[in-house]
PDB file of C-alpha atoms in Angstrom:
ATOM      1  CA  MET L   1      99.303  89.523 100.918  1.00  0.00           C
ATOM      2  CA  MET L   2     101.561  92.499 101.383  1.00  0.00           C
ATOM      3  CA  LYS L   3      99.510  95.573 102.267  1.00  0.00           C
ATOM      4  CA  ALA L   4      99.900  98.946 100.615  1.00  0.00           C
ATOM      5  CA  LEU L   5     100.847 101.663 103.074  1.00  0.00           C
ATOM      6  CA  VAL L   6      99.703 100.958 106.631  1.00  0.00           C
ATOM      7  CA  THR L   7      96.186  99.732 107.269  1.00  0.00           C
ATOM      8  CA  SER L   8      96.750  97.652 110.380  1.00  0.00           C
ATOM      9  CA  THR L   9      98.189  98.315 113.790  1.00  0.00           C
ATOM     10  CA  SER L  10     100.501  96.016 115.674  1.00  0.00           C
ATOM     11  CA  PRO L  11     100.708  95.559 119.437  1.00  0.00           C
ATOM     12  CA  ARG L  12     104.493  95.508 119.161  1.00  0.00           C
ATOM     13  CA  SER L  13     106.026  98.274 121.231  1.00  0.00           C
ATOM     14  CA  ALA L  14     108.456 100.739 119.719  1.00  0.00           C
ATOM     15  CA  SER L  15     110.187 101.199 123.053  1.00  0.00           C
ATOM     16  CA  ALA L  16     113.267  99.189 122.080  1.00  0.00           C
ATOM     17  CA  ALA L  17     115.985 101.322 120.524  1.00  0.00           C
ATOM     18  CA  VAL L  18     116.939 100.890 116.911  1.00  0.00           C
ATOM     19  CA  GLY L  19     120.266 102.203 115.733  1.00  0.00           C
ATOM     20  CA  PRO L  20     120.663 104.971 113.189  1.00  0.00           C
ATOM     21  CA  PRO L  21     119.532 104.075 109.678  1.00  0.00           C
ATOM     22  CA  GLY L  22     122.428 102.259 108.066  1.00  0.00           C
ATOM     23  CA  ASP L  23     123.952 100.982 111.306  1.00  0.00           C
ATOM     24  CA  ALA L  24     123.652  97.231 111.014  1.00  0.00           C
ATOM     25  CA  ARG L  25     125.155  96.669 114.448  1.00  0.00           C
ATOM     26  CA  SER L  26     122.192  98.005 116.402  1.00  0.00           C
ATOM     27  CA  GLU L  27     118.973  96.376 117.494  1.00  0.00           C
ATOM     28  CA  GLY L  28     115.431  97.667 117.603  1.00  0.00           C
ATOM     29  CA  SER L  29     112.151  97.717 115.728  1.00  0.00           C
ATOM     30  CA  ALA L  30     111.292  98.208 112.075  1.00  0.00           C
ATOM     31  CA  LEU L  31     108.210  98.103 109.867  1.00  0.00           C
ATOM     32  CA  LEU L  32     107.801  97.345 106.179  1.00  0.00           C
ATOM     33  CA  ARG L  33     104.715  97.787 104.018  1.00  0.00           C
ATOM     34  CA  ALA L  34     104.304  98.580 100.335  1.00  0.00           C
ATOM     35  CA  GLY L  35     105.419 102.199 100.130  1.00  0.00           C
ATOM     36  CA  VAL L  36     106.669 102.499 103.714  1.00  0.00           C
ATOM     37  CA  LEU L  37     109.845 101.583 105.609  1.00  0.00           C
ATOM     38  CA  ALA L  38     110.160 102.752 109.217  1.00  0.00           C
ATOM     39  CA  PHE L  39     112.566 102.412 112.114  1.00  0.00           C
ATOM     40  CA  GLY L  40     111.911 103.238 115.755  1.00  0.00           C
ATOM     41  CA  GLY L  41     114.559 104.057 118.373  1.00  0.00           C
ATOM     42  CA  SER L  42     117.755 106.072 118.444  1.00  0.00           C
ATOM     43  CA  ILE L  43     118.799 108.280 115.524  1.00  0.00           C
ATOM     44  CA  GLY L  44     122.488 108.842 114.879  1.00  0.00           C
ATOM     45  CA  PRO L  45     124.534 111.109 112.608  1.00  0.00           C
ATOM     46  CA  THR L  46     125.151 110.220 108.961  1.00  0.00           C
ATOM     47  CA  ALA L  47     127.414 111.332 106.143  1.00  0.00           C
ATOM     48  CA  LEU L  48     126.027 113.407 103.261  1.00  0.00           C
ATOM     49  CA  HIS L  49     123.873 111.213 101.046  1.00  0.00           C
ATOM     50  CA  ALA L  50     120.655 111.236  99.026  1.00  0.00           C
ATOM     51  CA  HIS L  51     117.868 108.754  98.423  1.00  0.00           C
ATOM     52  CA  HIS L  52     114.697 108.629  96.369  1.00  0.00           C
ATOM     53  CA  ALA L  53     112.365 107.952  99.289  1.00  0.00           C
ATOM     54  CA  VAL L  54     110.983 110.917 101.203  1.00  0.00           C
ATOM     55  CA  GLN L  55     112.290 110.663 104.772  1.00  0.00           C
ATOM     56  CA  ILE L  56     110.542 111.853 107.911  1.00  0.00           C
ATOM     57  CA  VAL L  57     112.698 112.098 111.017  1.00  0.00           C
ATOM     58  CA  ALA L  58     110.883 112.730 114.303  1.00  0.00           C
ATOM     59  CA  ALA L  59     112.320 112.704 117.799  1.00  0.00           C
ATOM     60  CA  CYS L  60     111.581 113.702 121.364  1.00  0.00           C
ATOM     61  CA  THR L  61     114.415 116.229 121.183  1.00  0.00           C
ATOM     62  CA  PRO L  62     115.414 118.404 118.200  1.00  0.00           C
ATOM     63  CA  VAL L  63     117.507 116.830 115.459  1.00  0.00           C
ATOM     64  CA  ILE L  64     119.656 118.749 112.994  1.00  0.00           C
ATOM     65  CA  VAL L  65     119.627 117.850 109.309  1.00  0.00           C
ATOM     66  CA  VAL L  66     122.021 119.723 107.005  1.00  0.00           C
ATOM     67  CA  ASP L  67     121.307 119.970 103.276  1.00  0.00           C
ATOM     68  CA  ALA L  68     123.816 120.148 100.409  1.00  0.00           C
ATOM     69  CA  SER L  69     124.005 123.952 100.692  1.00  0.00           C
ATOM     70  CA  GLY L  70     124.986 123.738 104.356  1.00  0.00           C
ATOM     71  CA  ILE L  71     121.611 124.997 105.597  1.00  0.00           C
ATOM     72  CA  ARG L  72     120.664 123.538 108.983  1.00  0.00           C
ATOM     73  CA  HIS L  73     117.120 122.276 109.448  1.00  0.00           C
ATOM     74  CA  GLN L  74     116.449 121.831 113.149  1.00  0.00           C
ATOM     75  CA  GLY L  75     113.354 120.553 114.888  1.00  0.00           C
ATOM     76  CA  THR L  76     111.604 117.564 116.406  1.00  0.00           C
ATOM     77  CA  HIS L  77     110.039 116.884 112.981  1.00  0.00           C
ATOM     78  CA  VAL L  78     112.116 117.107 109.794  1.00  0.00           C
ATOM     79  CA  ILE L  79     110.978 116.056 106.304  1.00  0.00           C
ATOM     80  CA  VAL L  80     113.731 115.410 103.764  1.00  0.00           C
ATOM     81  CA  PRO L  81     112.384 115.646 100.181  1.00  0.00           C
ATOM     82  CA  ALA L  82     113.000 112.967  97.586  1.00  0.00           C
ATOM     83  CA  ASP L  83     116.517 112.915  96.091  1.00  0.00           C
ATOM     84  CA  ALA L  84     117.736 115.794  98.304  1.00  0.00           C
ATOM     85  CA  PRO L  85     121.359 115.436  99.505  1.00  0.00           C
ATOM     86  CA  HIS L  86     121.495 115.728 103.294  1.00  0.00           C
ATOM     87  CA  ARG L  87     123.184 114.524 106.434  1.00  0.00           C
ATOM     88  CA  ILE L  88     122.033 114.135 110.003  1.00  0.00           C
ATOM     89  CA  ALA L  89     124.396 116.317 112.011  1.00  0.00           C
ATOM     90  CA  ALA L  90     122.766 115.757 115.410  1.00  0.00           C
ATOM     91  CA  GLY L  91     120.452 112.873 116.144  1.00  0.00           C
ATOM     92  CA  ALA L  92     118.445 111.890 119.166  1.00  0.00           C
ATOM     93  CA  GLU L  93     118.376 109.130 121.737  1.00  0.00           C
ATOM     94  CA  ARG L  94     114.841 108.287 120.756  1.00  0.00           C
ATOM     95  CA  GLY L  95     112.934 108.871 117.557  1.00  0.00           C
ATOM     96  CA  THR L  96     111.345 107.509 114.408  1.00  0.00           C
ATOM     97  CA  ALA L  97     112.644 107.461 110.845  1.00  0.00           C
ATOM     98  CA  ILE L  98     110.026 106.866 108.155  1.00  0.00           C
ATOM     99  CA  TYR L  99     110.785 106.403 104.450  1.00  0.00           C
ATOM    100  CA  LEU L 100     107.877 106.948 102.038  1.00  0.00           C
ATOM    101  CA  ASP L 101     107.763 106.123  98.344  1.00  0.00           C
ATOM    102  CA  PRO L 102     107.253 109.479  96.587  1.00  0.00           C
ATOM    103  CA  GLU L 103     104.814 107.843  94.158  1.00  0.00           C
ATOM    104  CA  THR L 104     102.302 107.152  96.939  1.00  0.00           C
ATOM    105  CA  ALA L 105      99.773 109.789  97.995  1.00  0.00           C
ATOM    106  CA  ALA L 106     101.412 110.044 101.422  1.00  0.00           C
ATOM    107  CA  GLY L 107     104.926 110.325  99.995  1.00  0.00           C
ATOM    108  CA  ALA L 108     103.909 112.979  97.480  1.00  0.00           C
ATOM    109  CA  ALA L 109     102.168 114.985 100.209  1.00  0.00           C
ATOM    110  CA  ALA L 110     105.212 114.813 102.501  1.00  0.00           C
ATOM    111  CA  ASP L 111     107.501 115.880  99.670  1.00  0.00           C
ATOM    112  CA  ARG L 112     105.232 118.815  98.880  1.00  0.00           C
ATOM    113  CA  ARG L 113     105.110 119.897 102.540  1.00  0.00           C
ATOM    114  CA  ALA L 114     108.901 119.988 102.687  1.00  0.00           C
ATOM    115  CA  HIS L 115     109.157 122.082  99.521  1.00  0.00           C
ATOM    116  CA  THR L 116     106.281 124.388 100.462  1.00  0.00           C
ATOM    117  CA  TYR L 117     106.865 125.024 104.162  1.00  0.00           C
ATOM    118  CA  GLY L 118     110.486 123.978 104.692  1.00  0.00           C
ATOM    119  CA  TRP L 119     112.004 120.829 106.033  1.00  0.00           C
ATOM    120  CA  ALA L 120     111.434 121.627 109.713  1.00  0.00           C
ATOM    121  CA  ASP L 121     108.361 123.876 109.798  1.00  0.00           C
ATOM    122  CA  SER L 122     106.807 123.449 113.257  1.00  0.00           C
ATOM    123  CA  ALA L 123     103.432 124.803 112.103  1.00  0.00           C
ATOM    124  CA  HIS L 124     102.972 121.759 109.872  1.00  0.00           C
ATOM    125  CA  SER L 125     104.341 119.015 112.107  1.00  0.00           C
ATOM    126  CA  LEU L 126     103.162 115.479 111.539  1.00  0.00           C
ATOM    127  CA  PRO L 127     101.507 113.416 114.301  1.00  0.00           C
ATOM    128  CA  VAL L 128     104.634 111.471 115.253  1.00  0.00           C
ATOM    129  CA  ASP L 129     105.014 110.520 118.906  1.00  0.00           C
ATOM    130  CA  PRO L 130     108.116 108.362 119.387  1.00  0.00           C
ATOM    131  CA  THR L 131     107.697 108.222 123.175  1.00  0.00           C
ATOM    132  CA  GLY L 132     105.899 104.910 123.436  1.00  0.00           C
ATOM    133  CA  ALA L 133     103.303 104.230 120.735  1.00  0.00           C
ATOM    134  CA  ALA L 134     103.655 101.066 118.680  1.00  0.00           C
ATOM    135  CA  LEU L 135     105.601 101.716 115.492  1.00  0.00           C
ATOM    136  CA  ALA L 136     102.685 100.583 113.298  1.00  0.00           C
ATOM    137  CA  ASP L 137     100.396 103.058 115.080  1.00  0.00           C
ATOM    138  CA  VAL L 138     102.891 105.891 114.604  1.00  0.00           C
ATOM    139  CA  VAL L 139     103.257 105.191 110.897  1.00  0.00           C
ATOM    140  CA  ALA L 140      99.508 104.774 110.413  1.00  0.00           C
ATOM    141  CA  ASP L 141      98.892 108.190 112.004  1.00  0.00           C
ATOM    142  CA  VAL L 142     101.486 109.837 109.761  1.00  0.00           C
ATOM    143  CA  VAL L 143     100.147 108.206 106.589  1.00  0.00           C
ATOM    144  CA  ARG L 144      96.569 109.131 107.511  1.00  0.00           C
ATOM    145  CA  ASP L 145      97.556 112.756 108.095  1.00  0.00           C
ATOM    146  CA  LEU L 146      99.416 112.962 104.791  1.00  0.00           C
ATOM    147  CA  GLN L 147      96.687 111.221 102.826  1.00  0.00           C
ATOM    148  CA  HIS L 148      94.293 113.861 104.112  1.00  0.00           C
ATOM    149  CA  ASP L 149      96.332 116.361 102.066  1.00  0.00           C
ATOM    150  CA  GLU L 150      95.534 114.281  99.001  1.00  0.00           C
ATOM    151  CA  HIS L 151      91.831 113.993  99.918  1.00  0.00           C
ATOM    152  CA  HIS L 152      92.196 110.246 100.291  1.00  0.00           C
ATOM    153  CA  THR L 153      88.743 108.705 100.675  1.00  0.00           C
ATOM    154  CA  GLY L 154      89.627 105.240 101.896  1.00  0.00           C
ATOM    155  CA  ASN L 155      89.911 101.873 100.176  1.00  0.00           C
ATOM    156  CA  PRO L 156      87.224 101.079  97.571  1.00  0.00           C
ATOM    157  CA  ALA L 157      86.015  97.512  97.129  1.00  0.00           C
ATOM    158  CA  ARG L 158      88.824  95.410  95.624  1.00  0.00           C
ATOM    159  CA  HIS L 159      88.399  94.799  91.895  1.00  0.00           C
ATOM    160  CA  ALA L 160      88.851  91.172  90.849  1.00  0.00           C
ATOM    161  CA  ALA L 161      91.699  92.094  88.487  1.00  0.00           C
ATOM    162  CA  VAL L 162      93.640  93.743  91.315  1.00  0.00           C
ATOM    163  CA  THR L 163      93.103  90.706  93.548  1.00  0.00           C
ATOM    164  CA  GLU L 164      94.352  88.420  90.778  1.00  0.00           C
ATOM    165  CA  ALA L 165      97.370  90.638  90.126  1.00  0.00           C
ATOM    166  CA  LEU L 166      98.292  90.568  93.812  1.00  0.00           C
ATOM    167  CA  GLY L 167      98.139  86.793  93.724  1.00  0.00           C
ATOM    168  CA  LEU L 168     100.353  86.563  90.631  1.00  0.00           C
ATOM    169  CA  LEU L 169     103.086  89.039  91.545  1.00  0.00           C
ATOM    170  CA  PRO L 170     104.849  87.068  94.338  1.00  0.00           C
ATOM    171  CA  THR L 171     105.482  84.243  91.862  1.00  0.00           C
ATOM    172  CA  LEU L 172     106.339  86.446  88.893  1.00  0.00           C
ATOM    173  CA  ILE L 173     108.974  88.538  90.688  1.00  0.00           C
ATOM    174  CA  ARG L 174     111.118  85.494  91.437  1.00  0.00           C
ATOM    175  CA  ASN L 175     111.895  85.189  87.732  1.00  0.00           C
ATOM    176  CA  GLY L 176     113.259  88.712  87.314  1.00  0.00           C
ATOM    177  CA  PRO L 177     111.749  91.848  85.759  1.00  0.00           C
ATOM    178  CA  VAL L 178     107.952  92.085  85.679  1.00  0.00           C
ATOM    179  CA  ARG L 179     106.093  94.354  83.255  1.00  0.00           C
ATOM    180  CA  GLY L 180     102.606  95.623  83.904  1.00  0.00           C
ATOM    181  CA  THR L 181     101.631  94.839  80.310  1.00  0.00           C
ATOM    182  CA  ASP L 182     102.501  91.160  80.854  1.00  0.00           C
ATOM    183  CA  VAL L 183     100.424  91.016  84.042  1.00  0.00           C
ATOM    184  CA  ALA L 184      97.492  92.691  82.291  1.00  0.00           C
ATOM    185  CA  ARG L 185      97.727  90.234  79.384  1.00  0.00           C
ATOM    186  CA  ARG L 186      97.536  87.296  81.781  1.00  0.00           C
ATOM    187  CA  LEU L 187      94.430  88.780  83.358  1.00  0.00           C
ATOM    188  CA  GLY L 188      92.720  89.623  80.086  1.00  0.00           C
ATOM    189  CA  ILE L 189      92.494  93.331  80.862  1.00  0.00           C
ATOM    190  CA  SER L 190      94.081  96.369  79.236  1.00  0.00           C
ATOM    191  CA  ALA L 191      97.306  97.627  80.790  1.00  0.00           C
ATOM    192  CA  THR L 192      95.824 101.117  81.117  1.00  0.00           C
ATOM    193  CA  ARG L 193      92.795  99.819  83.017  1.00  0.00           C
ATOM    194  CA  LEU L 194      94.884  97.633  85.313  1.00  0.00           C
ATOM    195  CA  THR L 195      97.279 100.508  86.041  1.00  0.00           C
ATOM    196  CA  HIS L 196      94.376 102.782  86.994  1.00  0.00           C
ATOM    197  CA  LEU L 197      92.652 100.182  89.180  1.00  0.00           C
ATOM    198  CA  PHE L 198      95.860  99.101  90.928  1.00  0.00           C
ATOM    199  CA  THR L 199      96.968 102.644  91.752  1.00  0.00           C
ATOM    200  CA  GLU L 200      93.521 103.679  92.941  1.00  0.00           C
ATOM    201  CA  GLN L 201      92.905 100.659  95.158  1.00  0.00           C
ATOM    202  CA  MET L 202      96.409  99.900  96.445  1.00  0.00           C
ATOM    203  CA  GLY L 203      97.516 103.500  96.951  1.00  0.00           C
ATOM    204  CA  ILE L 204     100.681 102.904  94.948  1.00  0.00           C
ATOM    205  CA  PRO L 205     101.347 102.202  91.235  1.00  0.00           C
ATOM    206  CA  MET L 206     102.268  98.649  90.284  1.00  0.00           C
ATOM    207  CA  ARG L 207     105.872  99.411  89.315  1.00  0.00           C
ATOM    208  CA  PRO L 208     106.932 100.748  92.741  1.00  0.00           C
ATOM    209  CA  TYR L 209     104.712  98.152  94.435  1.00  0.00           C
ATOM    210  CA  ILE L 210     106.825  95.459  92.780  1.00  0.00           C
ATOM    211  CA  PHE L 211     109.960  97.066  94.220  1.00  0.00           C
ATOM    212  CA  TRP L 212     108.499  97.004  97.741  1.00  0.00           C
ATOM    213  CA  LEU L 213     107.332  93.422  97.268  1.00  0.00           C
ATOM    214  CA  ARG L 214     110.849  92.369  96.234  1.00  0.00           C
ATOM    215  CA  LEU L 215     112.233  94.123  99.313  1.00  0.00           C
ATOM    216  CA  HIS L 216     109.691  92.328 101.491  1.00  0.00           C
ATOM    217  CA  VAL L 217     110.774  88.963 100.092  1.00  0.00           C
ATOM    218  CA  ALA L 218     114.464  89.778 100.547  1.00  0.00           C
ATOM    219  CA  VAL L 219     114.022  90.874 104.174  1.00  0.00           C
ATOM    220  CA  THR L 220     111.889  87.817 104.917  1.00  0.00           C
ATOM    221  CA  ARG L 221     114.527  85.497 103.484  1.00  0.00           C
ATOM    222  CA  VAL L 222     117.360  87.165 105.402  1.00  0.00           C
ATOM    223  CA  ARG L 223     115.344  86.826 108.620  1.00  0.00           C
ATOM    224  CA  SER L 224     114.897  83.128 107.784  1.00  0.00           C
ATOM    225  CA  GLY L 225     118.655  82.631 107.633  1.00  0.00           C
ATOM    226  CA  ASP L 226     119.528  83.151 103.948  1.00  0.00           C
ATOM    227  CA  ASP L 227     122.660  85.056 103.064  1.00  0.00           C
ATOM    228  CA  LEU L 228     122.303  88.245 101.030  1.00  0.00           C
ATOM    229  CA  THR L 229     122.961  86.536  97.690  1.00  0.00           C
ATOM    230  CA  ALA L 230     120.290  83.873  98.216  1.00  0.00           C
ATOM    231  CA  ALA L 231     117.809  86.460  99.510  1.00  0.00           C
ATOM    232  CA  ALA L 232     118.434  88.720  96.510  1.00  0.00           C
ATOM    233  CA  ARG L 233     117.884  85.901  94.025  1.00  0.00           C
ATOM    234  CA  ALA L 234     114.714  84.761  95.793  1.00  0.00           C
ATOM    235  CA  ALA L 235     113.395  88.311  95.379  1.00  0.00           C
ATOM    236  CA  GLY L 236     114.153  88.356  91.660  1.00  0.00           C
ATOM    237  CA  TYR L 237     117.363  90.398  91.714  1.00  0.00           C
ATOM    238  CA  ALA L 238     120.226  89.308  89.465  1.00  0.00           C
ATOM    239  CA  ASP L 239     122.595  89.259  92.419  1.00  0.00           C
ATOM    240  CA  SER L 240     123.282  90.875  95.786  1.00  0.00           C
ATOM    241  CA  ALA L 241     125.027  93.799  94.091  1.00  0.00           C
ATOM    242  CA  GLN L 242     121.794  94.781  92.344  1.00  0.00           C
ATOM    243  CA  LEU L 243     119.910  94.615  95.642  1.00  0.00           C
ATOM    244  CA  THR L 244     122.601  96.761  97.270  1.00  0.00           C
ATOM    245  CA  ARG L 245     122.435  99.402  94.532  1.00  0.00           C
ATOM    246  CA  THR L 246     118.654  99.502  94.758  1.00  0.00           C
ATOM    247  CA  CYS L 247     118.586  99.902  98.540  1.00  0.00           C
ATOM    248  CA  ARG L 248     121.143 102.702  98.405  1.00  0.00           C
ATOM    249  CA  ARG L 249     119.222 104.502  95.645  1.00  0.00           C
ATOM    250  CA  ILE L 250     115.877 104.346  97.441  1.00  0.00           C
ATOM    251  CA  PHE L 251     116.905 104.625 101.108  1.00  0.00           C
ATOM    252  CA  GLY L 252     120.568 105.567 101.183  1.00  0.00           C
ATOM    253  CA  LEU L 253     121.087 102.339 103.139  1.00  0.00           C
ATOM    254  CA  PRO L 254     122.935  99.101 102.452  1.00  0.00           C
ATOM    255  CA  PRO L 255     120.701  96.004 102.562  1.00  0.00           C
ATOM    256  CA  THR L 256     122.587  94.850 105.658  1.00  0.00           C
ATOM    257  CA  ALA L 257     120.729  97.610 107.523  1.00  0.00           C
ATOM    258  CA  LEU L 258     117.507  95.753 106.719  1.00  0.00           C
ATOM    259  CA  GLY L 259     118.680  92.463 108.154  1.00  0.00           C
ATOM    260  CA  SER L 260     117.939  90.380 111.195  1.00  0.00           C
ATOM    261  CA  HIS L 261     119.379  92.850 113.732  1.00  0.00           C
ATOM    262  CA  VAL L 262     115.975  94.523 114.127  1.00  0.00           C
ATOM    263  CA  ASP L 263     112.610  93.205 115.251  1.00  0.00           C
ATOM    264  CA  TRP L 264     110.569  93.391 112.068  1.00  0.00           C
ATOM    265  CA  ASP L 265     106.853  94.016 111.631  1.00  0.00           C
ATOM    266  CA  LEU L 266     106.320  92.771 108.074  1.00  0.00           C
ATOM    267  CA  GLY L 267     102.540  92.640 108.121  1.00  0.00           C
ATOM    268  CA  ASP L 268     101.019  89.817 106.120  1.00  0.00           C
ATOM    269  CA  GLU L 269     103.400  87.568 104.234  1.00  0.00           C
ATOM    270  CA  PRO L 270     103.173  87.952 100.415  1.00  0.00           C
TER     271      PRO L 270
END
């Protein structure tokens, strides 16, 4: 079952370089969990763009991120808030790029830090060390630090309704849109109760969780040899164009950047 945020660590090393987000020609390492997408390796310049995910860029040497007003944010740790137009003007040979869903506790905390202290405030740097730690360890440290802002108390015992919902969703998403009310009806529980339980125990509401689950399926299918159209349909998208629009809206990336050119840590299969 796909895990929410990062609760496990992988022995995979992040030492191999990954190209800049959006550069499908490069190789390297990547991680995908519900609410988190991360790349480890080199970070290159980008054009001005915006995406809904909160982005954390960390490197061994300072990077420069320029916002829509032309203000330069320079540092070894830069947090780009959700939906903020920006471009990477100067990257780094080695670093980590982490995308967080703003509806998770970690994503909301990162977004708030950027708005409160500035995008590159060194006094509130996150524990990101791109020099050699496994990518899963790096992301887990960042998520743990951010969840501390939200007074996260750990994972409570899994409610049976949440377990059943997690078992249903991989099948339901293949047929297109999934509504929380329909899932709740199948489980014999109120939609309000299911929404509360799911968000509390998974760390992410069901609606965005479904998005990340679809992405997980699409990436898995591409890695297995499917073309983009087949992968998109397997994940419940109408076509590859819908998958492309969704990836650009959330990450500012085309789905080709999520393909087989990187060494993926996908956690448990859904």
